[in-house]
Amino acid sequence: MHKPSRLALTTCLLAVFAAPAAFAADAPVATVNGVAIPQSRMDLILKSQEEHGVKDSPELRQQIRDFLVTNEVLVQEAKKQGIDKSDAVKQELEMAQRGVLLNAFQQNFIKTNVISDDQLKAEYDRLKAATPSKEYHARHILVKTEKEANAILAQLKKGKSFDALAKAKSDDLGSKNSGGDLGWSDPSQYVKEFGEAMVALKPGEITQTPVKSQYGYHIIKLEGVREAEGPKFEDVKPQLQQEMQRTAFDKMIQDLKGKAKVE
């Protein structure tokens, strides 16, 4: 049986912020010491649970009812002890209330500022155009000194296996066991010196001099080049939508801050 998630947070916030008049028409799910627990409170929690993949059921409703009763008993006792009068508690409640309000404001912004499919497709095309069109399959051997790198280059020129030398000599623990294989990637994924040296090679070629970077000295072998496919529009559409909504929301915040009188 699934247990309700985040019930404590949801219920406590509702108990604090819900105005009694708002629930006047509700049939209570329970009454604790004369205080009615409105159906609206359970409905809101049920909605939250369904959004998290929990199916409505009599068992779930009973769990929520039990939790609401327990919560109400504890809230009443806290008030009886005067805990709700504490300045620190009042401040925390105020901050929590502001958090609920701001979350509702953000959700309303997203709901009323819909990103169209045309906008999403335009952003996808823009990002695709800015993405490198080619991917490179490279191997490398990384060592600490230029002297070590030149010694390895000399062995390669004598016909020594790149794979074997990478396994024996490379300091890159992530690739040495696979013969220095770095797989397919675009140049921007590497440090500048490495990426520039890699794209200057033709498939099958090895850098003739060591390539110095912040990590040490690299000997690079280019295995192949291919056209970058990139993700399909439908696969990245949800992520694009979230990012564009976030960007629009951030811009709205900056606009409001720019208009606000802050002293």
XYZ file of N, CA and C in Angstrom:
789
model
N 0.854 -1.203 0.000
C 0.000 0.000 0.000
C 0.884 1.244 0.000
N 0.561 2.203 -0.862
C 1.348 3.426 -0.919
C 1.019 4.314 0.272
N 2.050 4.918 0.845
C 1.840 5.893 1.901
C 1.867 7.288 1.298
N 1.030 8.200 1.774
C 1.023 9.551 1.232
C 2.386 10.203 1.411
N 2.873 10.875 0.380
C 4.155 11.557 0.475
C 3.949 13.031 0.741
N 4.860 13.620 1.489
C 4.860 15.041 1.800
C 3.570 15.499 2.476
N 2.921 14.591 3.173
C 1.661 14.956 3.831
C 1.877 15.992 4.926
N 2.932 15.794 5.695
C 3.146 16.697 6.822
C 3.288 18.125 6.347
N 4.116 18.351 5.344
C 4.322 19.695 4.832
C 3.031 20.269 4.279
N 2.372 19.503 3.419
C 1.150 19.993 2.783
C 0.084 20.322 3.805
N -0.120 19.400 4.728
C -1.197 19.581 5.696
C -0.922 20.737 6.636
N 0.302 20.842 7.100
C 0.632 21.936 8.013
C 0.435 23.285 7.339
N 0.832 23.387 6.094
C 0.655 24.642 5.384
C -0.823 24.962 5.228
N -1.611 23.960 4.892
C -3.050 24.183 4.738
C -3.676 24.598 6.059
N -3.265 23.933 7.130
C -3.836 24.233 8.440
C -3.537 25.660 8.851
N -2.362 26.151 8.474
C -1.966 27.498 8.859
C -2.666 28.552 8.019
N -2.741 28.316 6.689
C -3.132 29.390 5.794
C -4.589 29.371 5.352
N -5.268 28.247 5.456
C -6.643 28.178 4.963
C -7.566 28.964 5.883
N -8.308 29.870 5.315
C -9.257 30.648 6.107
C -10.476 29.793 6.401
N -10.968 29.796 7.642
C -12.113 28.959 7.990
C -13.313 29.197 7.084
N -13.543 30.437 6.684
C -14.711 30.742 5.860
C -14.657 30.035 4.517
N -13.447 29.766 4.056
C -13.296 29.143 2.743
C -13.827 27.727 2.741
N -13.936 27.116 3.912
C -14.373 25.735 4.015
C -15.792 25.610 4.575
N -16.481 26.722 4.647
C -17.775 26.718 5.323
C -18.759 25.744 4.689
N -18.670 25.580 3.355
C -19.640 24.734 2.662
C -19.217 23.278 2.619
N -18.026 22.976 3.119
C -17.516 21.610 3.062
C -18.157 20.728 4.117
N -18.389 19.479 3.732
C -18.751 18.482 4.739
C -17.443 18.012 5.358
N -17.294 18.081 6.679
C -16.020 17.714 7.299
C -15.727 16.225 7.157
N -14.440 15.915 7.020
C -14.032 14.507 6.982
C -13.920 13.963 8.400
N -13.783 14.876 9.364
C -13.724 14.493 10.779
C -13.854 15.756 11.613
N -14.166 15.573 12.891
C -14.223 16.685 13.832
C -13.390 16.320 15.049
N -12.495 17.223 15.449
C -11.605 16.977 16.582
C -11.852 18.051 17.632
N -12.412 17.652 18.769
C -12.716 18.597 19.845
C -13.538 19.780 19.326
N -14.489 19.461 18.452
C -15.376 20.496 17.930
C -14.840 21.252 16.727
N -13.602 20.987 16.348
C -13.000 21.664 15.186
C -13.130 20.758 13.966
N -13.802 21.251 12.933
C -14.034 20.450 11.729
C -12.802 20.450 10.824
N -12.498 19.282 10.289
C -11.453 19.159 9.266
C -12.174 19.107 7.925
N -12.063 20.132 7.096
C -12.866 20.222 5.873
C -12.435 19.233 4.792
N -13.401 18.833 3.990
C -13.141 17.940 2.865
C -12.145 18.554 1.886
N -12.189 19.879 1.759
C -11.283 20.561 0.830
C -9.822 20.279 1.152
N -9.543 20.110 2.432
C -8.164 19.830 2.839
C -7.733 18.455 2.332
N -8.612 17.482 2.489
C -8.295 16.146 1.977
C -8.189 16.160 0.453
N -9.101 16.875 -0.212
C -9.095 16.917 -1.674
C -7.791 17.484 -2.211
N -7.287 18.514 -1.558
C -6.049 19.129 -2.019
C -4.870 18.177 -1.855
N -4.862 17.445 -0.743
C -3.788 16.477 -0.523
C -3.914 15.316 -1.502
N -5.140 14.878 -1.758
C -5.359 13.819 -2.748
C -4.826 14.234 -4.114
N -5.086 15.468 -4.478
C -4.605 15.976 -5.766
C -3.088 15.937 -5.822
N -2.458 16.336 -4.719
C -0.996 16.310 -4.664
C -0.468 14.896 -4.809
N -1.131 13.944 -4.155
C -0.703 12.550 -4.238
C -0.855 11.998 -5.651
N -1.965 12.333 -6.300
C -2.200 11.855 -7.665
C -1.160 12.416 -8.622
N -0.717 13.651 -8.374
C 0.324 14.254 -9.210
C 1.658 13.534 -9.043
N 1.816 12.834 -7.922
C 3.036 12.068 -7.669
C 2.845 10.584 -7.970
N 1.774 10.265 -8.689
C 1.582 8.897 -9.156
C 0.867 7.965 -8.202
N 0.322 8.488 -7.100
C -0.403 7.646 -6.146
C -1.886 7.647 -6.514
N -2.452 6.470 -6.713
C -3.849 6.358 -7.125
C -4.797 6.537 -5.939
N -5.916 7.190 -6.216
C -6.955 7.359 -5.197
C -7.531 5.989 -4.833
N -7.785 5.797 -3.543
C -8.360 4.538 -3.073
C -8.931 4.769 -1.682
N -9.834 3.891 -1.233
C -10.357 4.014 0.134
C -9.240 3.949 1.173
N -8.232 3.102 0.915
C -7.115 2.979 1.856
C -6.335 4.290 1.951
N -6.094 4.915 0.796
C -5.364 6.181 0.788
C -6.155 7.252 1.523
N -7.450 7.309 1.272
C -8.287 8.309 1.935
C -8.293 8.107 3.454
N -8.286 6.840 3.890
C -8.257 6.568 5.323
C -6.930 7.003 5.928
N -5.840 6.759 5.192
C -4.521 7.189 5.667
C -4.468 8.704 5.815
N -5.013 9.399 4.818
C -5.005 10.859 4.874
C -5.885 11.354 6.018
N -7.057 10.728 6.186
C -7.946 11.126 7.282
C -7.256 10.935 8.624
N -6.610 9.785 8.824
C -5.899 9.529 10.076
C -4.808 10.566 10.307
N -4.097 10.888 9.222
C -3.032 11.872 9.361
C -3.597 13.239 9.718
N -4.687 13.634 9.057
C -5.295 14.930 9.340
C -5.779 15.021 10.781
N -6.345 13.930 11.277
C -6.797 13.903 12.671
C -5.608 14.064 13.609
N -4.552 13.289 13.368
C -3.346 13.398 14.196
C -2.785 14.806 14.141
N -2.747 15.355 12.941
C -2.229 16.703 12.759
C -3.045 17.722 13.543
N -4.367 17.587 13.492
C -5.235 18.534 14.186
C -5.070 18.420 15.699
N -4.952 17.187 16.191
C -4.728 16.982 17.631
C -3.454 17.698 18.070
N -2.393 17.547 17.285
C -1.107 18.154 17.635
C -1.154 19.674 17.522
N -1.832 20.182 16.499
C -1.947 21.631 16.338
C -2.712 22.234 17.515
N -3.792 21.569 17.904
C -4.564 22.073 19.045
C -3.728 22.082 20.319
N -2.944 21.033 20.526
C -2.103 20.968 21.721
C -1.023 22.039 21.678
N -0.451 22.271 20.483
C 0.572 23.312 20.346
C -0.004 24.682 20.688
N -1.229 24.942 20.226
C -1.874 26.215 20.540
C -2.207 26.307 22.025
N -2.614 25.178 22.595
C -2.939 25.143 24.026
C -1.727 25.513 24.862
N -0.539 25.085 24.390
C 0.703 25.384 25.101
C 1.255 26.767 24.755
N 0.581 27.469 23.854
C 1.009 28.821 23.497
C 2.177 28.882 22.534
N 2.503 27.757 21.911
C 3.653 27.723 21.003
C 3.422 28.622 19.794
N 2.160 28.749 19.384
C 1.859 29.591 18.220
C 2.073 31.073 18.504
N 2.261 31.437 19.782
C 2.474 32.837 20.152
C 3.947 33.227 20.087
N 4.822 32.258 19.950
C 6.260 32.527 19.904
C 6.609 33.386 18.691
N 7.462 34.392 18.902
C 7.874 35.257 17.794
C 8.588 34.459 16.706
N 9.422 33.510 17.125
C 10.161 32.702 16.149
C 9.208 31.872 15.299
N 8.190 31.288 15.955
C 7.208 30.482 15.224
C 6.406 31.362 14.277
N 6.027 32.540 14.742
C 5.274 33.462 13.889
C 6.071 33.829 12.637
N 7.375 34.055 12.825
C 8.224 34.403 11.682
C 8.325 33.239 10.696
N 8.459 32.031 11.238
C 8.542 30.858 10.368
C 7.237 30.651 9.600
N 6.111 30.872 10.291
C 4.814 30.729 9.630
C 4.644 31.768 8.526
N 5.112 32.977 8.803
C 5.018 34.028 7.794
C 5.857 33.676 6.563
N 7.075 33.158 6.797
C 7.940 32.772 5.686
C 7.326 31.621 4.889
N 6.724 30.670 5.613
C 6.083 29.544 4.931
C 4.905 30.029 4.088
N 4.139 30.966 4.642
C 3.001 31.524 3.911
C 3.465 32.235 2.644
N 4.555 32.984 2.760
C 5.100 33.678 1.591
C 5.575 32.666 0.547
N 6.145 31.561 1.025
C 6.609 30.525 0.105
C 5.468 29.913 -0.683
N 4.354 29.630 0.000
C 3.171 29.077 -0.667
C 2.631 30.073 -1.691
N 2.582 31.340 -1.307
C 2.071 32.377 -2.204
C 2.956 32.521 -3.442
N 4.274 32.519 -3.227
C 5.201 32.666 -4.350
C 5.148 31.463 -5.284
N 4.988 30.278 -4.711
C 4.872 29.081 -5.543
C 3.605 29.144 -6.402
N 2.507 29.583 -5.787
C 1.253 29.722 -6.530
C 1.386 30.784 -7.619
N 2.114 31.848 -7.304
C 2.346 32.912 -8.283
C 3.131 32.389 -9.483
N 4.164 31.588 -9.205
C 4.973 31.024 -10.290
C 4.151 30.072 -11.151
N 3.349 29.220 -10.505
C 2.517 28.286 -11.258
C 1.493 29.026 -12.125
N 0.970 30.115 -11.590
C 0.009 30.910 -12.364
C 0.693 31.577 -13.552
N 1.932 32.031 -13.345
C 2.692 32.642 -14.442
C 2.905 31.635 -15.569
N 3.299 30.422 -15.201
C 3.533 29.374 -16.199
C 2.242 29.043 -16.945
N 1.142 29.007 -16.188
C -0.158 28.664 -16.784
C -0.632 29.728 -17.766
N -0.353 30.988 -17.453
C -0.854 32.087 -18.284
C 0.159 32.571 -19.319
N 1.376 32.049 -19.276
C 2.401 32.414 -20.259
C 2.886 31.143 -20.955
N 2.028 30.611 -21.791
C 2.297 29.335 -22.458
C 3.345 29.515 -23.557
N 4.308 28.595 -23.586
C 5.308 28.583 -24.647
C 4.746 27.759 -25.803
N 4.583 28.378 -26.959
C 3.977 27.686 -28.101
C 4.960 26.711 -28.742
N 4.414 25.784 -29.524
C 5.263 24.833 -30.244
C 6.182 25.547 -31.228
N 5.685 26.629 -31.833
C 6.515 27.389 -32.771
C 7.710 28.014 -32.052
N 7.479 28.527 -30.842
C 8.573 29.102 -30.059
C 9.580 28.026 -29.658
N 9.066 26.864 -29.260
C 9.943 25.759 -28.871
C 10.783 25.290 -30.055
N 10.143 25.176 -31.218
C 10.867 24.722 -32.417
C 11.927 25.740 -32.826
N 11.609 27.019 -32.709
C 12.576 28.064 -33.052
C 13.791 28.004 -32.130
N 13.552 27.776 -30.844
C 14.660 27.666 -29.887
C 15.480 26.415 -30.160
N 14.806 25.332 -30.504
C 15.504 24.088 -30.851
C 16.416 24.307 -32.055
N 15.891 24.971 -33.083
C 16.682 25.232 -34.290
C 17.866 26.146 -33.981
N 17.657 27.123 -33.098
C 18.747 28.035 -32.725
C 19.870 27.283 -32.018
N 19.492 26.438 -31.066
C 20.486 25.667 -30.326
C 21.197 24.669 -31.234
N 20.435 24.082 -32.138
C 21.024 23.107 -33.059
C 22.055 23.773 -33.957
N 21.741 24.990 -34.426
C 22.666 25.719 -35.296
C 23.936 26.120 -34.559
N 23.805 26.340 -33.237
C 24.967 26.751 -32.445
C 25.796 25.571 -31.957
N 25.304 24.365 -32.186
C 26.003 23.157 -31.742
C 26.977 22.696 -32.826
N 28.194 22.299 -32.436
C 29.151 21.797 -33.432
C 28.532 20.710 -34.299
N 28.804 20.791 -35.605
C 28.177 19.867 -36.554
C 28.909 18.538 -36.665
N 30.098 18.450 -36.077
C 30.878 17.216 -36.184
C 31.270 16.686 -34.804
N 31.381 15.381 -34.731
C 31.872 14.709 -33.528
C 33.170 13.990 -33.868
N 34.046 13.913 -32.869
C 35.369 13.324 -33.075
C 35.584 12.172 -32.106
N 36.166 11.108 -32.635
C 36.514 9.945 -31.820
C 38.023 9.951 -31.637
N 38.471 10.185 -30.414
C 39.907 10.325 -30.155
C 40.375 9.392 -29.047
N 41.673 9.142 -29.063
C 42.385 8.476 -27.967
C 43.481 9.423 -27.500
N 43.924 9.241 -26.274
C 45.075 10.039 -25.849
C 45.876 9.294 -24.790
N 47.111 9.752 -24.664
C 47.998 9.289 -23.597
C 48.400 10.537 -22.833
N 48.162 10.549 -21.547
C 48.461 11.710 -20.707
C 49.612 11.388 -19.764
N 50.629 12.259 -19.763
C 51.766 12.100 -18.843
C 52.090 13.449 -18.219
N 52.924 13.426 -17.198
C 53.189 14.648 -16.435
C 54.196 15.566 -17.106
N 55.191 15.003 -17.783
C 56.273 15.831 -18.317
C 56.393 15.720 -19.836
N 56.974 16.760 -20.421
C 57.206 16.763 -21.866
C 58.214 15.687 -22.255
N 59.180 15.448 -21.382
C 60.193 14.418 -21.648
C 59.537 13.046 -21.790
N 58.619 12.729 -20.880
C 57.904 11.447 -20.963
C 57.101 11.354 -22.256
N 56.443 12.456 -22.607
C 55.621 12.466 -23.809
C 56.463 12.245 -25.064
N 57.631 12.894 -25.134
C 58.504 12.724 -26.300
C 59.037 11.298 -26.396
N 59.292 10.689 -25.250
C 59.774 9.303 -25.249
C 58.699 8.366 -25.803
N 57.443 8.628 -25.449
C 56.335 7.804 -25.956
C 56.148 8.034 -27.454
N 56.272 9.284 -27.893
C 56.164 9.581 -29.322
C 57.224 8.832 -30.122
N 58.412 8.750 -29.556
C 59.499 8.032 -30.233
C 59.147 6.557 -30.392
N 58.527 5.981 -29.369
C 58.124 4.569 -29.450
C 57.011 4.372 -30.478
N 56.095 5.330 -30.552
C 55.016 5.242 -31.537
C 55.564 5.301 -32.961
N 56.573 6.144 -33.170
C 57.176 6.269 -34.497
C 57.908 4.992 -34.902
N 58.288 4.203 -33.913
C 58.948 2.925 -34.193
C 57.931 1.797 -34.401
N 56.634 2.153 -34.328
C 55.598 1.162 -34.582
C 54.966 0.553 -33.357
N 55.296 1.077 -32.184
C 54.700 0.573 -30.947
C 53.197 0.865 -30.946
N 52.407 -0.025 -30.380
C 50.948 0.116 -30.348
C 50.513 1.264 -29.444
N 49.654 2.159 -29.978
C 49.107 3.258 -29.185
C 48.310 2.698 -28.017
N 47.503 1.687 -28.296
C 46.671 1.048 -27.273
C 47.523 0.530 -26.122
N 48.601 -0.169 -26.462
C 49.462 -0.759 -25.430
C 50.177 0.313 -24.623
N 50.661 1.359 -25.300
C 51.365 2.429 -24.590
C 50.421 3.205 -23.674
N 49.187 3.414 -24.122
C 48.211 4.108 -23.277
C 47.939 3.309 -22.008
N 47.770 2.008 -22.152
C 47.514 1.156 -20.989
C 48.694 1.133 -20.028
N 49.896 1.224 -20.574
C 51.094 1.119 -19.742
C 51.548 2.455 -19.171
N 51.335 3.554 -19.921
C 51.964 4.825 -19.553
C 51.006 5.944 -19.137
N 49.760 5.912 -19.590
C 48.881 7.066 -19.388
C 48.511 7.283 -17.924
N 48.464 8.555 -17.546
C 48.046 8.933 -16.188
C 46.534 9.160 -16.090
N 45.837 9.085 -17.223
C 44.379 9.274 -17.216
C 43.712 7.956 -16.836
N 43.347 7.844 -15.563
C 42.768 6.592 -15.065
C 41.424 6.271 -15.713
N 40.754 7.290 -16.215
C 39.445 7.061 -16.813
C 39.492 6.429 -18.189
N 40.632 6.526 -18.868
C 40.701 6.001 -20.237
C 41.851 5.033 -20.482
N 42.815 4.950 -19.567
C 44.012 4.150 -19.859
C 43.695 2.667 -20.075
N 42.748 2.131 -19.317
C 42.436 0.701 -19.444
C 41.755 0.360 -20.766
N 41.229 1.386 -21.441
C 40.616 1.165 -22.756
C 41.532 1.672 -23.869
N 42.816 1.747 -23.568
C 43.776 2.186 -24.576
C 43.703 3.667 -24.877
N 43.270 4.458 -23.890
C 43.166 5.907 -24.074
C 41.927 6.356 -24.815
N 40.980 5.441 -25.033
C 39.782 5.743 -25.827
C 38.878 6.738 -25.097
N 38.568 7.857 -25.751
C 37.704 8.894 -25.180
C 36.302 8.882 -25.778
N 36.058 7.988 -26.731
C 34.742 7.908 -27.351
C 34.456 9.095 -28.253
N 33.193 9.219 -28.649
C 32.776 10.304 -29.542
C 32.371 11.532 -28.737
N 32.823 12.699 -29.184
C 32.458 13.937 -28.511
C 32.741 15.112 -29.437
N 32.164 16.276 -29.098
C 32.499 17.464 -29.884
C 33.654 18.195 -29.205
N 34.418 18.983 -29.945
C 35.634 19.608 -29.409
C 35.409 20.468 -28.172
N 34.219 21.051 -28.041
C 33.958 21.938 -26.907
C 33.973 21.211 -25.566
N 33.915 19.886 -25.597
C 33.915 19.114 -24.357
C 35.318 18.959 -23.776
N 36.322 19.365 -24.527
C 37.709 19.245 -24.076
C 38.290 20.627 -23.782
N 39.404 20.655 -23.049
C 40.108 21.919 -22.843
C 40.564 22.440 -24.205
N 40.731 23.746 -24.305
C 40.986 24.399 -25.589
C 42.164 23.786 -26.344
N 43.288 23.593 -25.653
C 44.492 23.090 -26.319
C 44.262 21.706 -26.924
N 43.564 20.871 -26.166
C 43.289 19.510 -26.629
C 42.359 19.539 -27.839
N 41.260 20.303 -27.715
C 40.282 20.355 -28.794
C 40.869 20.875 -30.092
N 41.682 21.927 -30.006
C 42.281 22.506 -31.211
C 43.239 21.530 -31.881
N 44.037 20.833 -31.083
C 44.979 19.863 -31.645
C 44.240 18.682 -32.266
N 43.157 18.264 -31.645
C 42.396 17.112 -32.125
C 41.770 17.385 -33.493
N 41.123 18.555 -33.651
C 40.426 18.841 -34.910
C 41.395 19.103 -36.056
N 42.655 19.366 -35.737
C 43.657 19.593 -36.786
C 44.147 18.280 -37.399
N 43.825 17.167 -36.752
C 44.271 15.858 -37.233
C 43.304 15.285 -38.260
N 43.805 14.369 -39.067
C 42.979 13.551 -39.943
C 42.839 12.178 -39.303
N 41.756 11.453 -39.597
C 41.595 10.121 -39.003
C 42.832 9.252 -39.221
N 43.290 8.650 -38.118
C 44.476 7.803 -38.160
C 45.750 8.521 -37.781
N 45.715 9.865 -37.753
C 46.925 10.631 -37.432
C 47.119 10.779 -35.927
N 48.391 10.999 -35.551
C 48.785 11.231 -34.162
C 49.514 12.566 -34.097
N 49.278 13.323 -33.030
C 49.997 14.592 -32.881
C 51.503 14.339 -32.889
N 52.231 15.169 -33.627
C 53.670 14.962 -33.787
C 54.482 15.536 -32.640
N 53.870 16.419 -31.877
C 54.512 16.977 -30.688
C 53.524 16.895 -29.531
N 54.018 16.844 -28.297
C 53.113 16.783 -27.144
C 52.222 18.026 -27.065
N 50.992 17.832 -26.638
C 50.035 18.929 -26.473
C 49.924 19.243 -24.983
N 50.351 20.444 -24.604
C 50.353 20.824 -23.187
C 48.995 21.400 -22.793
N 48.478 20.954 -21.653
C 47.251 21.516 -21.080
C 47.427 21.603 -19.571
N 46.391 22.039 -18.889
C 46.456 22.146 -17.430
C 46.622 20.791 -16.755
N 46.363 19.707 -17.492
C 46.439 18.368 -16.910
C 47.794 17.702 -17.111
N 48.587 18.237 -18.029
C 49.879 17.628 -18.330
C 50.146 17.678 -19.819
N 50.762 16.609 -20.329
C 51.103 16.545 -21.755
C 50.354 15.388 -22.412
N 49.676 15.712 -23.509
C 48.856 14.727 -24.213
C 49.499 14.323 -25.533
N 49.349 13.056 -25.859
C 49.594 12.571 -27.215
C 48.231 12.108 -27.712
N 47.770 12.694 -28.799
C 46.397 12.475 -29.258
C 46.387 11.710 -30.577
N 45.495 10.749 -30.662
C 45.269 10.027 -31.913
C 43.803 10.181 -32.292
N 43.563 10.604 -33.531
C 42.189 10.750 -34.006
C 41.764 9.477 -34.717
N 40.706 8.860 -34.214
C 40.209 7.618 -34.804
C 39.195 7.867 -35.922
N 38.362 8.911 -35.759
C 37.352 9.143 -36.781
C 36.591 10.436 -36.569
N 35.857 10.848 -37.611
C 35.023 12.051 -37.582
C 33.666 11.695 -38.184
N 32.587 12.218 -37.607
C 31.256 11.962 -38.153
C 30.369 13.179 -37.934
N 29.289 13.234 -38.683
C 28.315 14.304 -38.510
C 27.581 14.096 -37.183
N 27.443 15.167 -36.430
C 26.737 15.082 -35.148
C 25.235 15.036 -35.394
N 24.575 14.049 -34.830
C 23.128 13.918 -35.022
C 22.348 14.838 -34.089
N 22.701 14.841 -32.833
C 21.971 15.658 -31.880
C 20.633 15.043 -31.516
N 20.044 15.449 -30.402
C 18.745 14.894 -29.985
C 17.619 15.386 -30.882
N 16.575 14.576 -31.009
C 15.413 14.961 -31.798
C 14.557 15.960 -31.016
N 13.809 16.772 -31.757
C 12.988 17.819 -31.149
C 12.038 17.262 -30.099
N 11.338 16.188 -30.425
C 10.352 15.633 -29.500
C 11.002 15.122 -28.220
N 12.255 14.684 -28.314
C 12.944 14.150 -27.136
C 13.332 15.246 -26.149
N 13.646 16.440 -26.675
C 14.102 17.529 -25.802
C 13.021 18.589 -25.576
N 11.860 18.401 -26.174
C 10.785 19.391 -26.062
C 10.411 19.702 -24.611
N 10.202 18.697 -23.735
C 9.853 19.016 -22.338
C 10.937 19.832 -21.635
N 12.198 19.470 -21.854
C 13.298 20.201 -21.224
C 13.379 21.630 -21.756
N 13.216 21.790 -23.066
C 13.215 23.124 -23.661
C 12.101 23.984 -23.078
N 10.931 23.374 -22.901
C 9.792 24.109 -22.356
C 10.097 24.612 -20.947
N 10.666 23.750 -20.116
C 11.021 24.149 -18.755
C 12.039 25.282 -18.760
N 13.054 25.164 -19.615
C 14.102 26.180 -19.665
C 13.561 27.520 -20.151
N 12.682 27.481 -21.153
C 12.117 28.727 -21.674
C 11.154 29.361 -20.678
N 10.407 28.539 -19.950
C 9.533 29.061 -18.904
C 10.359 29.700 -17.793
N 11.458 29.041 -17.433
C 12.334 29.581 -16.387
C 12.953 30.906 -16.833
N 13.367 30.967 -18.097
C 13.950 32.200 -18.622
C 12.929 33.331 -18.618
N 11.708 33.030 -19.038
C 10.647 34.042 -19.057
C 10.316 34.513 -17.647
N 10.295 33.571 -16.696
C 9.993 33.922 -15.307
C 11.107 34.790 -14.725
N 12.353 34.431 -15.009
C 13.492 35.217 -14.518
C 13.468 36.631 -15.093
N 13.100 36.746 -16.365
C 13.018 38.074 -16.990
C 11.929 38.903 -16.331
N 10.791 38.271 -16.039
C 9.709 38.975 -15.369
C 10.166 39.477 -13.997
N 10.931 38.656 -13.283
C 11.447 39.060 -11.973
C 12.340 40.286 -12.108
N 13.246 40.248 -13.081
C 14.158 41.374 -13.279
C 13.397 42.641 -13.659
N 12.356 42.493 -14.475
C 11.537 43.651 -14.851
C 10.850 44.249 -13.627
N 10.298 43.390 -12.778
C 9.625 43.867 -11.568
C 10.610 44.536 -10.617
N 11.785 43.943 -10.471
C 12.802 44.533 -9.595
C 13.264 45.885 -10.128
N 13.322 45.983 -11.468
C 13.742 47.245 -12.071
C 12.738 48.363 -11.833
N 11.471 48.008 -11.720
C 10.417 48.997 -11.496
C 10.199 49.287 -10.007
N 10.658 48.381 -9.158
C 10.413 48.524 -7.717
C 11.284 49.628 -7.112
N 10.741 50.305 -6.125
C 11.497 51.320 -5.394
C 12.135 50.652 -4.183
N 13.425 50.402 -4.265
C 14.147 49.726 -3.191
C 15.068 50.730 -2.513
N 14.948 50.887 -1.210
C 15.755 51.869 -0.470
C 16.634 51.173 0.556
